[in-house]
Every structure is written in C-alpha cells, then in structure tokens.
PDB file of C-alpha atoms in Angstrom:
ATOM      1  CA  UNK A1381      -3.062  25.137  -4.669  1.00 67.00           C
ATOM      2  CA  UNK A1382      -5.793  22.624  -2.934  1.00 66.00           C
ATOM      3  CA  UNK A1383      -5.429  20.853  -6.127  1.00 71.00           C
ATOM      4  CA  UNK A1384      -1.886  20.528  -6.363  1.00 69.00           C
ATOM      5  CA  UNK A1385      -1.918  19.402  -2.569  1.00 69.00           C
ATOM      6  CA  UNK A1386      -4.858  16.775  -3.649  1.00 70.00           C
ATOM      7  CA  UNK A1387      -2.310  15.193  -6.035  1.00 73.00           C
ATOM      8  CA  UNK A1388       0.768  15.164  -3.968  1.00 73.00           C
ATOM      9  CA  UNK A1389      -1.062  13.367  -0.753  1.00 69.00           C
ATOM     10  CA  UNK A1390      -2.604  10.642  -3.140  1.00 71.00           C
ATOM     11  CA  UNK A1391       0.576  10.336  -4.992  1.00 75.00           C
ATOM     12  CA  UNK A1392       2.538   9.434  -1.659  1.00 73.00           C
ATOM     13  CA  UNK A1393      -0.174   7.311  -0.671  1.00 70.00           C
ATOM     14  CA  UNK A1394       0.189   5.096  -3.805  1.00 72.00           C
ATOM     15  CA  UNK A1395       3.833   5.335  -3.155  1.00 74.00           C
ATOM     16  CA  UNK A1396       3.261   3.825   0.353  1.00 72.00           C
ATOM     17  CA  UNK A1397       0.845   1.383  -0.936  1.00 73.00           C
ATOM     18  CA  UNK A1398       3.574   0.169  -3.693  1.00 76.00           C
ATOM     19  CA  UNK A1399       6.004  -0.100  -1.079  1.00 72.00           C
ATOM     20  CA  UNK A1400       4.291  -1.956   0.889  1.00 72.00           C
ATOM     21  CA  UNK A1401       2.977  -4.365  -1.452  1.00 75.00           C
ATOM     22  CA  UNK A1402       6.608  -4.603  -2.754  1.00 74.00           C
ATOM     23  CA  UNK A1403       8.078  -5.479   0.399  1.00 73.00           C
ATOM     24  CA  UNK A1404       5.531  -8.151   0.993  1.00 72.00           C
ATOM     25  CA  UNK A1405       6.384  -9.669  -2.575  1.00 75.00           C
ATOM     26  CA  UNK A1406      10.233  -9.596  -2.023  1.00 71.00           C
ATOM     27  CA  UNK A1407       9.588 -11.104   1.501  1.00 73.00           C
ATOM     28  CA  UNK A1408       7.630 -13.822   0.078  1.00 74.00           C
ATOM     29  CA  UNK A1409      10.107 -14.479  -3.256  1.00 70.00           C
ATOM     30  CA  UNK A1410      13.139 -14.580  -0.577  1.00 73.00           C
ATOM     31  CA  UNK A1411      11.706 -17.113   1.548  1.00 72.00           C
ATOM     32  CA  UNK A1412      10.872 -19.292  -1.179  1.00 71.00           C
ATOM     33  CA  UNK A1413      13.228 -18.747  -3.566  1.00 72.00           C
ATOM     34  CA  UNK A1414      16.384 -17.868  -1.883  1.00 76.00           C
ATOM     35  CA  UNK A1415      19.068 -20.203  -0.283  1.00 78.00           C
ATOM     36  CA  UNK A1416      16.666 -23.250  -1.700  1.00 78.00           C
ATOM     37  CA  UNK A1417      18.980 -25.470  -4.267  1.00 75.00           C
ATOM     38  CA  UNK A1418      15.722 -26.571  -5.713  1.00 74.00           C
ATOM     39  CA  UNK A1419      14.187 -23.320  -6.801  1.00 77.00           C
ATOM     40  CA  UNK A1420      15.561 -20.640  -9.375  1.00 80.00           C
ATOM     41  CA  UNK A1421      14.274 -17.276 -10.248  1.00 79.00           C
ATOM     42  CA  UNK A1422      15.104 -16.290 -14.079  1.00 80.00           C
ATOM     43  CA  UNK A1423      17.197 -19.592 -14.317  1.00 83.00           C
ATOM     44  CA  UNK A1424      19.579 -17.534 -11.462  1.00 89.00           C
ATOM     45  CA  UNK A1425      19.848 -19.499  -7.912  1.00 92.00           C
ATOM     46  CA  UNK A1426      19.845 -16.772  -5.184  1.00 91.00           C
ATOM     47  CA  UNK A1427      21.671 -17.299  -2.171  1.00 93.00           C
ATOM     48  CA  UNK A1428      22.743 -14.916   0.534  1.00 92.00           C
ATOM     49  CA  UNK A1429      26.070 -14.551   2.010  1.00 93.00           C
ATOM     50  CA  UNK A1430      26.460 -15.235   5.481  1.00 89.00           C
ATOM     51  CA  UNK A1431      30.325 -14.929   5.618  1.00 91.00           C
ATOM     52  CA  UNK A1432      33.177 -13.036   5.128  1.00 93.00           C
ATOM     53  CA  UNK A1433      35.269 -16.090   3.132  1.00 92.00           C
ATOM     54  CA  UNK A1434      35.598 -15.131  -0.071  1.00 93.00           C
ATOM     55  CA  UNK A1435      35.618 -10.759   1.081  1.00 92.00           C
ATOM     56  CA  UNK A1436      39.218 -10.578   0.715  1.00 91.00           C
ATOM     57  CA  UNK A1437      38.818 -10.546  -3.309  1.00 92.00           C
ATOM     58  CA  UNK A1438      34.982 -10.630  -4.232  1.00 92.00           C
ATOM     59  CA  UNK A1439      31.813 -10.318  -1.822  1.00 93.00           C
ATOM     60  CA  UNK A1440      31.316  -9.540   1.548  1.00 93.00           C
ATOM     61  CA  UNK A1441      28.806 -10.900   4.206  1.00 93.00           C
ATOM     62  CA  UNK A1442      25.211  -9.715   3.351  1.00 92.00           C
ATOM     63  CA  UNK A1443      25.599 -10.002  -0.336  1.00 94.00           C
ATOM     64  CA  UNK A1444      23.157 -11.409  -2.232  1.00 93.00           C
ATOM     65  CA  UNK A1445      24.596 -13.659  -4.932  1.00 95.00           C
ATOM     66  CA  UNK A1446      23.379 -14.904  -8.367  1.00 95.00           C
ATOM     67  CA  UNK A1447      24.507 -18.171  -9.193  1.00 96.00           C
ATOM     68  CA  UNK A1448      23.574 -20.288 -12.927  1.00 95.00           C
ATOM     69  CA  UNK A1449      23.423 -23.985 -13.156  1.00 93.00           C
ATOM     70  CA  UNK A1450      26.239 -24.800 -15.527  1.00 94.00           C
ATOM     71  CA  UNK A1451      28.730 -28.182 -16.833  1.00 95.00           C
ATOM     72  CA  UNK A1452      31.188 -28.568 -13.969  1.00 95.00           C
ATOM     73  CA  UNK A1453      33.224 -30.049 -16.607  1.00 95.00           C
ATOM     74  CA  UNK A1454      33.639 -26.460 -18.088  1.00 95.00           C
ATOM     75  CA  UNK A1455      34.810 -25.065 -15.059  1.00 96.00           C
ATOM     76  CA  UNK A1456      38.279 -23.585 -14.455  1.00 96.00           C
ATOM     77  CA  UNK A1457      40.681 -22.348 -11.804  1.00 96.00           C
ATOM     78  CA  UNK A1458      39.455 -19.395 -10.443  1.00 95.00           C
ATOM     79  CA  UNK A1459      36.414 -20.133 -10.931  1.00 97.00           C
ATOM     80  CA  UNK A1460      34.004 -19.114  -7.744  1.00 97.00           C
ATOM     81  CA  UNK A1461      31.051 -22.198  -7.394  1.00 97.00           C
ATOM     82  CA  UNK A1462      28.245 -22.642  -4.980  1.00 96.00           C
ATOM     83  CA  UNK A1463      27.931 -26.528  -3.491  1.00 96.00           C
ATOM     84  CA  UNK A1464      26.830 -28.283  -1.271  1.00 94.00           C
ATOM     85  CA  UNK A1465      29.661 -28.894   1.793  1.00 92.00           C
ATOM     86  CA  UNK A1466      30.910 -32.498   2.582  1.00 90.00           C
ATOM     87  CA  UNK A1467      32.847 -30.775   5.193  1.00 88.00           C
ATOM     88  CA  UNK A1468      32.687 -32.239   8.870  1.00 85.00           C
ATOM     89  CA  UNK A1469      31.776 -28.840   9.847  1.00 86.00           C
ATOM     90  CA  UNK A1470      29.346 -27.487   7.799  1.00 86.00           C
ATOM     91  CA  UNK A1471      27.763 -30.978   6.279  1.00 90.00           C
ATOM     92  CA  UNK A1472      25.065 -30.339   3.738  1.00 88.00           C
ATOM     93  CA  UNK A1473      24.878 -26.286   3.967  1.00 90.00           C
ATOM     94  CA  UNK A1474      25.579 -24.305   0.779  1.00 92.00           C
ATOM     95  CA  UNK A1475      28.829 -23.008   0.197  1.00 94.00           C
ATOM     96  CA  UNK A1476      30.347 -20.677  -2.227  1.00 96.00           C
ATOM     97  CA  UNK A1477      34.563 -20.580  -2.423  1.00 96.00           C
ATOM     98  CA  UNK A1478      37.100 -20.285  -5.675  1.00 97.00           C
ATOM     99  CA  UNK A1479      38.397 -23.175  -7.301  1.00 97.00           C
ATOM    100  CA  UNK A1480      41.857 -23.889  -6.773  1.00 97.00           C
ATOM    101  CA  UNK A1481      42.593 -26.538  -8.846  1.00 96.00           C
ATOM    102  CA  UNK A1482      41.130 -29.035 -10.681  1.00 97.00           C
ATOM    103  CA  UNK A1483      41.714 -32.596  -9.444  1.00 96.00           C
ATOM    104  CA  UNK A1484      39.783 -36.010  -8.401  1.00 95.00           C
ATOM    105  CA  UNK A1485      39.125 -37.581  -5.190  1.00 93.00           C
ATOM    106  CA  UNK A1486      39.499 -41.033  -3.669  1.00 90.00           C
ATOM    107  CA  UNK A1487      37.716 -42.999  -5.867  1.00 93.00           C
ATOM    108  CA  UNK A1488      38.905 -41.197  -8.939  1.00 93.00           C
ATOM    109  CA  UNK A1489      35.618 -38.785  -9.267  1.00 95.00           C
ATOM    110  CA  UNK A1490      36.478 -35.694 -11.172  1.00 96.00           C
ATOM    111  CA  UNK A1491      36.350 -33.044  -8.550  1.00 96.00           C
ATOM    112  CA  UNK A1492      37.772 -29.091  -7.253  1.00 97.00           C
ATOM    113  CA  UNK A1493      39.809 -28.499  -4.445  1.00 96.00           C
ATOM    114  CA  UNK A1494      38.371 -25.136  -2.972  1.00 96.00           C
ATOM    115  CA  UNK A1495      38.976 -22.351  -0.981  1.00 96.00           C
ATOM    116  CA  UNK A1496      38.302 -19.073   0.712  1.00 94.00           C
ATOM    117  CA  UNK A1497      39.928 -16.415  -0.115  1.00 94.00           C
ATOM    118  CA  UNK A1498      39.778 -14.743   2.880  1.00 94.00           C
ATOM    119  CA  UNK A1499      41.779 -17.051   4.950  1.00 92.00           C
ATOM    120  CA  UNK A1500      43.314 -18.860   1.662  1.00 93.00           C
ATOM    121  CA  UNK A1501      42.488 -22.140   3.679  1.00 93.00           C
ATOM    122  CA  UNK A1502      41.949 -25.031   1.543  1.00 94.00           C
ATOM    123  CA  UNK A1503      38.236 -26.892   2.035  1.00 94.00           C
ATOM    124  CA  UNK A1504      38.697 -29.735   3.710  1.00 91.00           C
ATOM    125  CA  UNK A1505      36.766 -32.945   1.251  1.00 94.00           C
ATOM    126  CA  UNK A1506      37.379 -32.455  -2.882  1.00 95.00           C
ATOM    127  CA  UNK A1507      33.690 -30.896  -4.499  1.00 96.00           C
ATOM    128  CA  UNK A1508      33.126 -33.621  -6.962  1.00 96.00           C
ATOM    129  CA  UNK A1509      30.396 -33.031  -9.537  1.00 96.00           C
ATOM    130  CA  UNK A1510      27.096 -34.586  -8.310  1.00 95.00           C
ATOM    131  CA  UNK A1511      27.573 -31.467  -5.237  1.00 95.00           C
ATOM    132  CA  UNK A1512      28.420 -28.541  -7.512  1.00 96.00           C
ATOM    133  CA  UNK A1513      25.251 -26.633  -7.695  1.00 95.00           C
ATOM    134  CA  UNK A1514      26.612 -23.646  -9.891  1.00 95.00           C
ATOM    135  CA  UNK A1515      28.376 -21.014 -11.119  1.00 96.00           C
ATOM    136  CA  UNK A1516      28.918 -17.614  -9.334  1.00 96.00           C
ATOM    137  CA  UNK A1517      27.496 -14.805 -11.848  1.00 95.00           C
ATOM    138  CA  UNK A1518      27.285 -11.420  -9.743  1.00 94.00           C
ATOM    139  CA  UNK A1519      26.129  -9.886  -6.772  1.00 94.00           C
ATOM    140  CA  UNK A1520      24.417  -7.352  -5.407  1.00 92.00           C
ATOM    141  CA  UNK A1521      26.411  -5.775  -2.039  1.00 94.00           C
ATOM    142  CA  UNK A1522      24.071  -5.600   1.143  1.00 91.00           C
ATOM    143  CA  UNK A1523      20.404  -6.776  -0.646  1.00 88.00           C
ATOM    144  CA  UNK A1524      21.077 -10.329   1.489  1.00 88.00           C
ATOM    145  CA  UNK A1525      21.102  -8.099   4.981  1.00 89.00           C
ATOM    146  CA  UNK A1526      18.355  -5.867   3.644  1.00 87.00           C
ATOM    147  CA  UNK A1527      16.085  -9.234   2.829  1.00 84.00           C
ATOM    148  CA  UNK A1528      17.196 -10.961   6.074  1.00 85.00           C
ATOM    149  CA  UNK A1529      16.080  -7.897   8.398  1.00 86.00           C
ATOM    150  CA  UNK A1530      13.055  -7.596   6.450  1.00 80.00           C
ATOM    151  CA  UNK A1531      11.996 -11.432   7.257  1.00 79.00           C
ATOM    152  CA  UNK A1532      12.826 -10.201  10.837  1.00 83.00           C
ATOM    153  CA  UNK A1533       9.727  -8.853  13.396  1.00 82.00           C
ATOM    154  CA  UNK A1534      11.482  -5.186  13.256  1.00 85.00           C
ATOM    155  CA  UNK A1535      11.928  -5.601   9.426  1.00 81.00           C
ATOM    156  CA  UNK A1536       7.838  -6.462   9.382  1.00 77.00           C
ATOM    157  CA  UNK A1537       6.953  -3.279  11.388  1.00 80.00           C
ATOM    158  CA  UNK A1538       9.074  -0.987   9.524  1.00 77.00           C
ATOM    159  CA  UNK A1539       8.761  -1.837   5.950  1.00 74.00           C
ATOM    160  CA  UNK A1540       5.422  -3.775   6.259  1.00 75.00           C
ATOM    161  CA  UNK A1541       3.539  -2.853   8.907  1.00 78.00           C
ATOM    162  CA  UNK A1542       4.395   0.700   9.409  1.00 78.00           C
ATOM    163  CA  UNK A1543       3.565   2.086   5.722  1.00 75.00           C
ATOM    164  CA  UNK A1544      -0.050   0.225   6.008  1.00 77.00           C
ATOM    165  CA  UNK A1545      -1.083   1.627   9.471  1.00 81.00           C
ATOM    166  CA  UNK A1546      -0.173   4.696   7.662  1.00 78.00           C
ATOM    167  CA  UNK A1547      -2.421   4.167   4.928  1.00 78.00           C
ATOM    168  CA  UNK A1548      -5.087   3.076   7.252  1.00 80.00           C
ATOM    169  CA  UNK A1549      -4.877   6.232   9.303  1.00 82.00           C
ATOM    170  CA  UNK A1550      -4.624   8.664   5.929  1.00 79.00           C
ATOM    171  CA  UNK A1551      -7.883   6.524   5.039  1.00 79.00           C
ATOM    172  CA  UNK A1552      -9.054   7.079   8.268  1.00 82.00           C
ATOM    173  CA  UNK A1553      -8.952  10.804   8.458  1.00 82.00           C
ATOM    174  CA  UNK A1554     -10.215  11.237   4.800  1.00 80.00           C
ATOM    175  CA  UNK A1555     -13.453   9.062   5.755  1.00 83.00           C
ATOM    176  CA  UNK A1556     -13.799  11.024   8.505  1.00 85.00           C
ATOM    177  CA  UNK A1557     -13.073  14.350   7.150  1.00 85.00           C
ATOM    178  CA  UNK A1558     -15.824  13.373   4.091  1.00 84.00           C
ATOM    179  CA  UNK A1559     -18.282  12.311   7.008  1.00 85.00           C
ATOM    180  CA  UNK A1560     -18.175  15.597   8.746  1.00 86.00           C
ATOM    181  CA  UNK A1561     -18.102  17.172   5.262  1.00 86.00           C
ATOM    182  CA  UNK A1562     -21.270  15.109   4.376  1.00 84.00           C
ATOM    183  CA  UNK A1563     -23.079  15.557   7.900  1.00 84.00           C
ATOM    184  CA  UNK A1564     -22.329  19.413   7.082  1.00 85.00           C
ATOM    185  CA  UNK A1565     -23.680  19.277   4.024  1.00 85.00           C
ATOM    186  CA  UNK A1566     -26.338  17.391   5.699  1.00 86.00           C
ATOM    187  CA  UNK A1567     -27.242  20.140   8.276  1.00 86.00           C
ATOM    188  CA  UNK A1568     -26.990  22.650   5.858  1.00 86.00           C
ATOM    189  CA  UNK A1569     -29.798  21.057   3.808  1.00 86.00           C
ATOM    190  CA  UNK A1570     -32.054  20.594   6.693  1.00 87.00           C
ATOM    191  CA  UNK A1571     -31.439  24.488   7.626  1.00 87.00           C
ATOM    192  CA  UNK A1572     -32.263  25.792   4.159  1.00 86.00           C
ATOM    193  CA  UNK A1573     -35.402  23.530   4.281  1.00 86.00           C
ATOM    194  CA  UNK A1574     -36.406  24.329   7.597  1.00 88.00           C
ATOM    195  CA  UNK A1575     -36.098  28.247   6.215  1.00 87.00           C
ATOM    196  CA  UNK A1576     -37.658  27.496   3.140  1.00 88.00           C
ATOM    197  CA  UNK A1577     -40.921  26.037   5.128  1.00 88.00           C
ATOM    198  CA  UNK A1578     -40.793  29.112   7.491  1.00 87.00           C
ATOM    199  CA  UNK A1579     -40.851  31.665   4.597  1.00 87.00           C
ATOM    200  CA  UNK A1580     -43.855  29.839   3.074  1.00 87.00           C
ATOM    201  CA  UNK A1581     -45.253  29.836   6.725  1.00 88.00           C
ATOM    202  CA  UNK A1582     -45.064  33.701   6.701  1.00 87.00           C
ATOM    203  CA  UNK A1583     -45.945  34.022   2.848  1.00 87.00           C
ATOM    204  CA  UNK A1584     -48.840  31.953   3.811  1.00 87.00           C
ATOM    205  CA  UNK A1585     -49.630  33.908   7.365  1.00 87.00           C
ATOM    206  CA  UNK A1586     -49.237  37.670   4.973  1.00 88.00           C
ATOM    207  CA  UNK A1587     -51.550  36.004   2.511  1.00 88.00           C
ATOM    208  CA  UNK A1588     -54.065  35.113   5.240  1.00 86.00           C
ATOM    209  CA  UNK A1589     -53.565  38.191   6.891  1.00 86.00           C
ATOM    210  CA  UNK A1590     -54.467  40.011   3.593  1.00 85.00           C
ATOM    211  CA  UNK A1591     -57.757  37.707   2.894  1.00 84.00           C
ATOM    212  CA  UNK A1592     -58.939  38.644   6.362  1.00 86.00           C
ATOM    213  CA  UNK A1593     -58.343  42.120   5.637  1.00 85.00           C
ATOM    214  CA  UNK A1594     -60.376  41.921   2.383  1.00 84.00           C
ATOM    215  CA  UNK A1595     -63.023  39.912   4.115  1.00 83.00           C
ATOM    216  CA  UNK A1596     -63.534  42.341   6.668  1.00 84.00           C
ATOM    217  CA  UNK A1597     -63.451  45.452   3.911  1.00 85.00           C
ATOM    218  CA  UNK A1598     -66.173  43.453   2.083  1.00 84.00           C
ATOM    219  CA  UNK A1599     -68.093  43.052   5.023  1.00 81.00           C
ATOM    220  CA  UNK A1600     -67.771  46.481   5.960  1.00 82.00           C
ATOM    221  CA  UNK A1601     -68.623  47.701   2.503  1.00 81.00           C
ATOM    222  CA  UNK A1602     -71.496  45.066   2.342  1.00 82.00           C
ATOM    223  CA  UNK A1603     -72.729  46.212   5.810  1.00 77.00           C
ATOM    224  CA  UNK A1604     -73.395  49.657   4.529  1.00 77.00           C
ATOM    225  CA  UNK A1605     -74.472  48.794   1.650  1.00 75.00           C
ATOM    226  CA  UNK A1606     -76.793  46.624   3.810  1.00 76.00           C
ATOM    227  CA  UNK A1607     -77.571  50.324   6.182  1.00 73.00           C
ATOM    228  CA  UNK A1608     -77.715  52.740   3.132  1.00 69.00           C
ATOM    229  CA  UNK A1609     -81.028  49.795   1.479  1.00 69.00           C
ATOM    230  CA  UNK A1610     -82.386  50.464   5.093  1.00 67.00           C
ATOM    231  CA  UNK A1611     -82.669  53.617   5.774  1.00 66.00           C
ATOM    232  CA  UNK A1612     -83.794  54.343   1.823  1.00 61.00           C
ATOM    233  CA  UNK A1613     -87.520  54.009   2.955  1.00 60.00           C
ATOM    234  CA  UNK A1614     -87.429  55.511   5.979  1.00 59.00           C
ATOM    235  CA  UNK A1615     -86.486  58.524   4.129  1.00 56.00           C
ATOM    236  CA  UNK A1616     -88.877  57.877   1.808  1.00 58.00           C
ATOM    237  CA  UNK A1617     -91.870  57.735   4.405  1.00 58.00           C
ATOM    238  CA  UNK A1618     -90.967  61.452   5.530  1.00 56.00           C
ATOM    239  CA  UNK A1619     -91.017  62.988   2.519  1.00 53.00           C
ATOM    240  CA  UNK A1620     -94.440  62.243   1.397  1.00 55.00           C
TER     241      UNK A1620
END
C-alpha cells in the first residue's frame, strides 16, 4: 500500500513538473511565433483571432488559426486569406476575411476584394498580392484565449507559477520528512551506542567485581596457607 502511494505522489509530481515545463514552452513558442508574419512553425503561420468577423460561417474570436504561405495566383472565391490591412482603420495589422471576388486595383495589380462574413461588409482597399500573407488551413476553437491568458500575470500564477510552488513545497516536505527520518535514525544510533558502551561498562564492572573476588579468595587461601606453615613448628616444639 506505502508502495503504491510512493508511485502515485511521484507520478503527479512529474505530471506537475511536465505541465509546468509545457506551459512555459507554449508561452515562449506563442510569443515568438504567433501573430509574427516573419516566423512559421511547421511551415504553418499561427495567428490568433481577435474578432468575431468571419464567426458567422467559420471561426470565432479566440481561435487559433493555421495559415500556409501559398501562390495568390491560385486562389479562388471563397477562399479565406490572412494579409496585411491597407485599410484606414486597421493599417498594417493582420487580417483574415473570405475572398469575394477576384479583381485588380487602381493601377491594374491583380488583387481580392474581401470580406467578413459576419457583417458581409466589403474591406474597404483591394488585397493585391505583395500583402497576401496566406492561406487559411484550420483552426483550433479557444487555444488563442487559452495562450493569451496564459501570457497574462493570472495565466503565469495559475499554470506557471502555481504547479512549481507546488513542487517546491512537495520537495520541501520530503527533505524535511527524510531529515527528521535521518536525525531519527541518527539518535537511534547514538542510543544503541551509548547502550552498547554501558553494557561493556557493567560486563567490565562484573568482570572486575569477579577478579576482586578471586583476589581476595587467593589471599584468603594464601593467608592460611601462610598460618597453617606457622603454627607447624610450634606444634612441633610441644611434642618433643
């Protein structure tokens, strides 16, 4: 039973520890891979959504698309792109709408006119080529929210934070736990030393005991030998 406890505490500290360390790699591949038109992960550009304007028939806010570099001359109505607005109101950020129709601007530049389908609002400037960054492949619903709270101070403590205190304090405990354990141990020795010393202390103290005994019997039996070689002649002298 200890045992099987053992395994199941290190296995959900491993668990916590892969966690953790997971949600520090994702934190650090999102900030430097995703919504950056100069990096790709897998040849897949990774943006997240921050709008509802293409919901009404494909992704919704918090989505985390996957878009591939392709021609734009092999794109088609219908088509969902990610570019780069020319749009008075949103100059230079990333978009991603449907393709209406194929067409050319001004100047004759092959271009899209695009939309959201949400509103079914027209952009407002033609995407020409040279600011079609790619092709919509998939999506994966709410992983953009889940990477956006985790780059967040709340995200940190929860996901971050949290599981290695936890570790830290489970580490904690079993250090402490194994130094009790050890000073234990410790004591223990010293007890079964300091009782081993005071049984050769009375082993020794009996043996002495017993050597004074035999002294004295030795003496007492030299002593009368001693008497008995004394009085020998005396006896001697009367009997003559």
């Amino acid at each position: 039973m200890k045992k099987a406890l053992n395994i199941i505490k290190n296995t959900l500290v491993w668990l916590m520890v892969l966690l953790a360390v997971s949600m520090m790699v994702f934190t650090v591949i999102s900030v430097t891979t995703f919504n950056r038109n100069d990096r790709d992960l897998f040849g897949f550009k990774m943006y997240i959504v921050n709008s509802d304007s293409i919901a009404a028939t494909d992704f919704n806010a918090g989505s985390l698309i996957l878009v591939k570099e392709v021609d734009p001359s092999t794109l088609k109505e219908g088509d969902i792109i990610s570019f780069m607005s020319q749009n008075t109101d949103s100059f230079g950020e990333t978009i991603t709408h449907k393709i209406r129709k194929i067409t050319v601007d001004a100047e004759g530049n092959p271009g899209f006119i695009t939309y959201g389908t949400t509103t079914g609002v027209d952009d407002e400037t033609v995407v020409t080529y040279p600011y079609v960054i790619g092709q919509y492949q998939n999506h994966i619903p709410g992983l953009g929210s889940f990477f956006n709270f985790l780059k967040t101070t709340p995200g940190y403590f929860v996901f971050i934070f949290t599981a290695f205190m936890l570790i830290i304090i489970y580490e904690g405990v079993k250090f402490f736990n194994l130094f009790r354990r050890y000073k234990k141990e410790q004591m223990e020795e010293m007890q079964a030393e300091k009782d081993r010393i005071e049984a050769e202390k009375a082993a020794n103290a009996k043996m002495l005991a017993e050597l004074r005994a035999l002294k004295a019997q030795l003496e007492s039996r030299q002593a009368a030998a001693t008497s008995a070689e004394t009085s020998r002649p005396e006896r001697d002298q009367m009997y003559r």
